[in-house]
Tab-separated table of N, CA and C in Angstrom:
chain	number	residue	atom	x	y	z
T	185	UNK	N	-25.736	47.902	42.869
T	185	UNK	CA	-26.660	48.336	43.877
T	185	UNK	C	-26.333	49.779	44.243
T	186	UNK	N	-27.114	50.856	43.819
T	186	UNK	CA	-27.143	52.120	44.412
T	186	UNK	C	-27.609	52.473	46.160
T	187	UNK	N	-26.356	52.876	47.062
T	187	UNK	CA	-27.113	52.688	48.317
T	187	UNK	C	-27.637	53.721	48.644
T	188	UNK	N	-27.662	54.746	47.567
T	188	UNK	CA	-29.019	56.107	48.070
T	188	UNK	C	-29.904	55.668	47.691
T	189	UNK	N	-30.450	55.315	46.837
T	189	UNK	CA	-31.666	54.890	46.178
T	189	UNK	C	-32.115	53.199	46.702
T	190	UNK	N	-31.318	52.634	47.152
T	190	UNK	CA	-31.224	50.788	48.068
T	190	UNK	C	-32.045	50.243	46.375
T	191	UNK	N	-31.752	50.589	45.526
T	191	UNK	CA	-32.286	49.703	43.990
T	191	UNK	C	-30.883	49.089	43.542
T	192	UNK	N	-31.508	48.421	42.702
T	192	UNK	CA	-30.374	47.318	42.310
T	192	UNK	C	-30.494	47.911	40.435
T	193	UNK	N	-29.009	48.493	40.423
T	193	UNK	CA	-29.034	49.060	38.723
T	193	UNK	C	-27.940	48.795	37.685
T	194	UNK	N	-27.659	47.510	38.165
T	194	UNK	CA	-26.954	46.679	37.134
T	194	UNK	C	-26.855	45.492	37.576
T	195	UNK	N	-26.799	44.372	36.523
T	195	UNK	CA	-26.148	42.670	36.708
T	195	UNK	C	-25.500	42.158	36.007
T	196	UNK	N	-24.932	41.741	36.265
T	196	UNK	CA	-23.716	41.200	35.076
T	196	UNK	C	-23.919	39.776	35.279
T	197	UNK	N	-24.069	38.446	34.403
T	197	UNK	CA	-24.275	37.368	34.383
T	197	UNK	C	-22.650	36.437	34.301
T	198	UNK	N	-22.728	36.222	35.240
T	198	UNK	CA	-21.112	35.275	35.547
T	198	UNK	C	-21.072	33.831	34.805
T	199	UNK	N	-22.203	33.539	34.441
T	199	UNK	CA	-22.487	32.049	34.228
T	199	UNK	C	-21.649	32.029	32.794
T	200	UNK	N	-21.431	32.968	32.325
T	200	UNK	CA	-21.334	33.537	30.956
T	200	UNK	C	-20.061	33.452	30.457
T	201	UNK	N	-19.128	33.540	31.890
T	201	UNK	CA	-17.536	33.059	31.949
T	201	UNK	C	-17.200	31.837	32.601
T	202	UNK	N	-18.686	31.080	32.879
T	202	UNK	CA	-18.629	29.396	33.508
T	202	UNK	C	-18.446	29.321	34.911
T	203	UNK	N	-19.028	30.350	35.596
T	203	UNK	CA	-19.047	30.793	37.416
T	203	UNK	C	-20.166	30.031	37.376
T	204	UNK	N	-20.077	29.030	38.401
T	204	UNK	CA	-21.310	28.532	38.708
T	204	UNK	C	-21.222	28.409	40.711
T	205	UNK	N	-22.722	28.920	41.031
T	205	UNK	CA	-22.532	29.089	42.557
T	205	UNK	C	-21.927	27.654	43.524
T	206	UNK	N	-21.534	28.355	44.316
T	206	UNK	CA	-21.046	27.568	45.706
T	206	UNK	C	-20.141	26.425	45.175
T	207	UNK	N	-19.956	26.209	44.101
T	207	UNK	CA	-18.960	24.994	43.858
T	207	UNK	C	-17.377	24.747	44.666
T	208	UNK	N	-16.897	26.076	44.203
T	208	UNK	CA	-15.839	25.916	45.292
T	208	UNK	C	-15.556	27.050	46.169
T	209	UNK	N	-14.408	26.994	47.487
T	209	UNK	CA	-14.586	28.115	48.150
T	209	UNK	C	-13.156	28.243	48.949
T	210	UNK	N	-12.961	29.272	48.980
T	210	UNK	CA	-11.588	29.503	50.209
T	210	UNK	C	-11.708	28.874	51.179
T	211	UNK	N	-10.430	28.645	51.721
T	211	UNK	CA	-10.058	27.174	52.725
T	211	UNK	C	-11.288	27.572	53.905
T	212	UNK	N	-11.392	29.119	54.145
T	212	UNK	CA	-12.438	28.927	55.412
T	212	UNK	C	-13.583	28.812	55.338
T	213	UNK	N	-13.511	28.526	54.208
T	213	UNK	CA	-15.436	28.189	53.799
T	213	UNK	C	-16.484	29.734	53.962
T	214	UNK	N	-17.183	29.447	54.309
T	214	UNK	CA	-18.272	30.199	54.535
T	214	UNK	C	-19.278	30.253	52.569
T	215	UNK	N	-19.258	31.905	52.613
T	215	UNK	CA	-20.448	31.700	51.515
T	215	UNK	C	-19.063	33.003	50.413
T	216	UNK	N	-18.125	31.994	50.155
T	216	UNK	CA	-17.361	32.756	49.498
T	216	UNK	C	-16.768	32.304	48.246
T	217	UNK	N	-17.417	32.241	47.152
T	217	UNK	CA	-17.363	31.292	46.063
T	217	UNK	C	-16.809	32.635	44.767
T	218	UNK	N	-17.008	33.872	45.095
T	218	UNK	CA	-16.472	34.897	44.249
T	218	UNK	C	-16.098	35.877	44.733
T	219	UNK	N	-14.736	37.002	44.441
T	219	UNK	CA	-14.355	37.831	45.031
T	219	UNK	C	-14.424	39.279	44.281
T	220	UNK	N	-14.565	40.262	44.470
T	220	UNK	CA	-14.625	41.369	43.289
T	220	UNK	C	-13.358	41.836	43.897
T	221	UNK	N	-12.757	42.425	43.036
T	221	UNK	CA	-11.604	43.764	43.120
T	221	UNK	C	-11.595	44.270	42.501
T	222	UNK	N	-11.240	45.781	42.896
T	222	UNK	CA	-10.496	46.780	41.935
T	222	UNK	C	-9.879	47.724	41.843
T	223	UNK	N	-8.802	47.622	40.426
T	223	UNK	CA	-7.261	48.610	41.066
T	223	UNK	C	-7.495	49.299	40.156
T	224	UNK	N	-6.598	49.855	39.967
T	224	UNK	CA	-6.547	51.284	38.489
T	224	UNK	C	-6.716	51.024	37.222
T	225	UNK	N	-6.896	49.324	37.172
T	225	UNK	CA	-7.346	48.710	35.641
T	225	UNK	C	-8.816	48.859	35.193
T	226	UNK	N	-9.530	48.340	36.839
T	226	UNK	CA	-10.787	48.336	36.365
T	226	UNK	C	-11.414	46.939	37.553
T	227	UNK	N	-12.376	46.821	37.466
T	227	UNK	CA	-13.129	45.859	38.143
T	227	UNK	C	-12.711	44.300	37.780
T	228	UNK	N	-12.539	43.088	38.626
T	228	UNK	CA	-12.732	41.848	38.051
T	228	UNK	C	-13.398	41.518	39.296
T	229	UNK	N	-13.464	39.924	39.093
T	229	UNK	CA	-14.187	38.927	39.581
T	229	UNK	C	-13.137	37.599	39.560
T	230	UNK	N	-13.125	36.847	40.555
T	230	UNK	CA	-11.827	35.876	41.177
T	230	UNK	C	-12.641	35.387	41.542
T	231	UNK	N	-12.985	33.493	41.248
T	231	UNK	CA	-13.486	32.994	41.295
T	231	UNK	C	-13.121	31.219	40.809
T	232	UNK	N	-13.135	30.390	41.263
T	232	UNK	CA	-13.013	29.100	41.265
T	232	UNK	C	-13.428	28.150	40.585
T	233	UNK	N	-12.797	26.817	39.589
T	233	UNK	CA	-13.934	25.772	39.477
T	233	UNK	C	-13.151	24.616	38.916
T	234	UNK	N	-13.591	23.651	39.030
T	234	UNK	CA	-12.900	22.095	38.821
T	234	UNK	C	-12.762	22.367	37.211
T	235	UNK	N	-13.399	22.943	36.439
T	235	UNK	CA	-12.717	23.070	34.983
T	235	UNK	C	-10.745	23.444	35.162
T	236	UNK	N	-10.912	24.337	36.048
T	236	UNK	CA	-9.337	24.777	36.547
T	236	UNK	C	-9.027	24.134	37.485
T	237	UNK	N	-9.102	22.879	37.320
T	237	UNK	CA	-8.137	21.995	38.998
T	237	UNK	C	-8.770	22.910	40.135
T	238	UNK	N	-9.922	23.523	40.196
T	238	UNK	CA	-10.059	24.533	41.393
T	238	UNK	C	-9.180	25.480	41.731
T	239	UNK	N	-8.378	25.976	40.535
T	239	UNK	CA	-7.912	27.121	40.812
T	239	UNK	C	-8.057	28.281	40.301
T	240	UNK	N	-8.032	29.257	40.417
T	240	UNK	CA	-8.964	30.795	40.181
T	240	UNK	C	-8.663	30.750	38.677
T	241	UNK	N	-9.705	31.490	38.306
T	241	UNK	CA	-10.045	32.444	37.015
T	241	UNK	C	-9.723	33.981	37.302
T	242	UNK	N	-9.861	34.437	36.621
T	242	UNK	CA	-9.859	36.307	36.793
T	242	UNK	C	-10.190	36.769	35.490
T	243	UNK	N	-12.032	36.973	36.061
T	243	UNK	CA	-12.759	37.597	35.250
T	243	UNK	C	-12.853	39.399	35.400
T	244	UNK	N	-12.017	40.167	34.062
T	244	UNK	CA	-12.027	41.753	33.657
T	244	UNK	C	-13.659	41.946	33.439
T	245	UNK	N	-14.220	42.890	34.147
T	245	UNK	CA	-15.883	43.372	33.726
T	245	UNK	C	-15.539	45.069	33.465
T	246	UNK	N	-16.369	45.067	32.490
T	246	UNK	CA	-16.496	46.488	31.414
T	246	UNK	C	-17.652	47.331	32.428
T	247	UNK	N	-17.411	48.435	33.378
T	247	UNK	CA	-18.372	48.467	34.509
T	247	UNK	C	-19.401	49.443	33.492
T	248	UNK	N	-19.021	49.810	32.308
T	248	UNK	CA	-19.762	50.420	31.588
T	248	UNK	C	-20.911	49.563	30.876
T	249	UNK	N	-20.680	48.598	30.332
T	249	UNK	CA	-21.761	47.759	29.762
T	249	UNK	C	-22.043	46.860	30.651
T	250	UNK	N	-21.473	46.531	31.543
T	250	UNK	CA	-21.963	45.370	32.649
T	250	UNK	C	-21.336	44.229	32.005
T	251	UNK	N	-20.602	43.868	31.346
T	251	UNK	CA	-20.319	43.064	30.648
T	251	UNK	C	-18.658	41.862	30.791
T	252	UNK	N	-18.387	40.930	30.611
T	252	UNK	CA	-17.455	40.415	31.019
T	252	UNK	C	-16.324	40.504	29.684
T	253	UNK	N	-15.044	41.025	29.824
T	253	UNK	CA	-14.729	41.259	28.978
T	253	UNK	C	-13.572	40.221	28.613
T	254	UNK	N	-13.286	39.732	29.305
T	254	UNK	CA	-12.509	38.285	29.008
T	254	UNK	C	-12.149	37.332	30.367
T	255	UNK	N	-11.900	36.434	30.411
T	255	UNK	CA	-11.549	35.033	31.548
T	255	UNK	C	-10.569	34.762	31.490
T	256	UNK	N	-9.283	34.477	32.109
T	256	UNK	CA	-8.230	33.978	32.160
T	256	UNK	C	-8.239	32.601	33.028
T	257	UNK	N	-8.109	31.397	32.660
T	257	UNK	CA	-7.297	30.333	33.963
T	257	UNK	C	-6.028	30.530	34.476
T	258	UNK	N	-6.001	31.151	36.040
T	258	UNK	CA	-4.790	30.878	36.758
T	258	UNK	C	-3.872	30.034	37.301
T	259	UNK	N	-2.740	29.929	37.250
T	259	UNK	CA	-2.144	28.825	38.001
T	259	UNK	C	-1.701	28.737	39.176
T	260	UNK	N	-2.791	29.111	39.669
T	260	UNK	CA	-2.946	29.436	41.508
T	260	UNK	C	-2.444	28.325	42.317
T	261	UNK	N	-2.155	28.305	43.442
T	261	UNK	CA	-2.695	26.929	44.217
T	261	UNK	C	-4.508	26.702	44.518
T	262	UNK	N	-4.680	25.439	44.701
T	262	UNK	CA	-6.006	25.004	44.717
T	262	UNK	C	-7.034	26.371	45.429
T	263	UNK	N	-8.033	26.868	45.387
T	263	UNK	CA	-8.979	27.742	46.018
T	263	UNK	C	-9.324	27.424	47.589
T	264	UNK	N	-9.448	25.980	47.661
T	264	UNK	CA	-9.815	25.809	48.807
T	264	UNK	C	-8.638	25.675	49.802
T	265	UNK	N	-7.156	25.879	49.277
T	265	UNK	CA	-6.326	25.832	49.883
T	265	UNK	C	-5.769	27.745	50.475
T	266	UNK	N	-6.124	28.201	49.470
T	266	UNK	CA	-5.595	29.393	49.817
T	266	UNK	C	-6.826	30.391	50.579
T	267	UNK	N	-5.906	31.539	51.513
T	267	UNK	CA	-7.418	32.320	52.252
T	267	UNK	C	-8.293	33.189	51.701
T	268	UNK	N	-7.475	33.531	50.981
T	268	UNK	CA	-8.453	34.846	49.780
T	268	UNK	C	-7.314	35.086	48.980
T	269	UNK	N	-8.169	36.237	48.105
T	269	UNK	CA	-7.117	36.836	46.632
T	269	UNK	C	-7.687	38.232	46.641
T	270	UNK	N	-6.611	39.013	45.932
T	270	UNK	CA	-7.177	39.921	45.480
T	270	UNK	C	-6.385	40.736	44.370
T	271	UNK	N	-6.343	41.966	43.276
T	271	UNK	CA	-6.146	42.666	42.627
T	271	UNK	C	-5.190	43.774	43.046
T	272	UNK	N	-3.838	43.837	42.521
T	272	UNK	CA	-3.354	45.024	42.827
T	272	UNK	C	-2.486	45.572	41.418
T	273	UNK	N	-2.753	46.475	41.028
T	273	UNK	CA	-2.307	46.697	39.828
T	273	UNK	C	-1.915	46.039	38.434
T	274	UNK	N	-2.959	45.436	38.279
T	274	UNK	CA	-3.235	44.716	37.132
T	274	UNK	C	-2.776	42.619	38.116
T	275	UNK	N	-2.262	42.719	39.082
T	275	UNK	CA	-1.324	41.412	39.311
T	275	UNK	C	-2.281	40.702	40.546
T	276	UNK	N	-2.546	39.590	40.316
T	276	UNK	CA	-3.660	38.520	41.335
T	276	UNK	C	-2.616	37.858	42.194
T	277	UNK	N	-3.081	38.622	43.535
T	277	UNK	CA	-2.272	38.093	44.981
T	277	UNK	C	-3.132	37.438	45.569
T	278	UNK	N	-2.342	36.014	45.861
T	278	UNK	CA	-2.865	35.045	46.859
T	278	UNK	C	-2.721	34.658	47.928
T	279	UNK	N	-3.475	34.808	49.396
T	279	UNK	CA	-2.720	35.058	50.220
T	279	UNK	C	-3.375	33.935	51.420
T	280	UNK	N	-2.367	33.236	52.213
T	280	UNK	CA	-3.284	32.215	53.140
T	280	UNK	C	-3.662	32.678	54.497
């Protein structure tokens, strides 16, 4: 989403690394089923699903092609147990 222009000029399809909406979510709920970060590697996507016991993935996106460039399963604790995550130099911190 460009916010000078308020147009929308890229999408990247998540379904594509097996993100499927609202399935699971951080312990406080709300509408938080995917997280973006990004450190000096590059952009991902942290995200949840009973394929992984409900514990995160960490999807790398190519911000040049829009594209997902590989999926990892983490061995997190459960998603809905922990408060959020995020990216810090290449390393996925989980934090309650």
């Amino acid at each position: 989403y460009n916010i000078k222009t308020s147009k929308q000029e890229a999408l990247i399809n998540m379904a594509s690394a097996g993100f499927t909406q609202r399935k699971n979510q951080y312990q406080w709920g709300g509408y938080s089923g995917m997280d973006l970060a990004v450190d000096e590697q590059g952009l991902w996507a942290l995200w949840g699903d009973a394929d992984n016991a409900y514990r995160l993935y960490a999807s790398k996106i190519d911000v040049y092609s829009n594209a997902i460039i590989y999926t990892r399963a983490l061995t997190t604790e459960k998603m809905n147990a922990m408060g959020n995550a995020f990216v810090a130099c290449g390393v996925v911190y989980c934090i309650d």
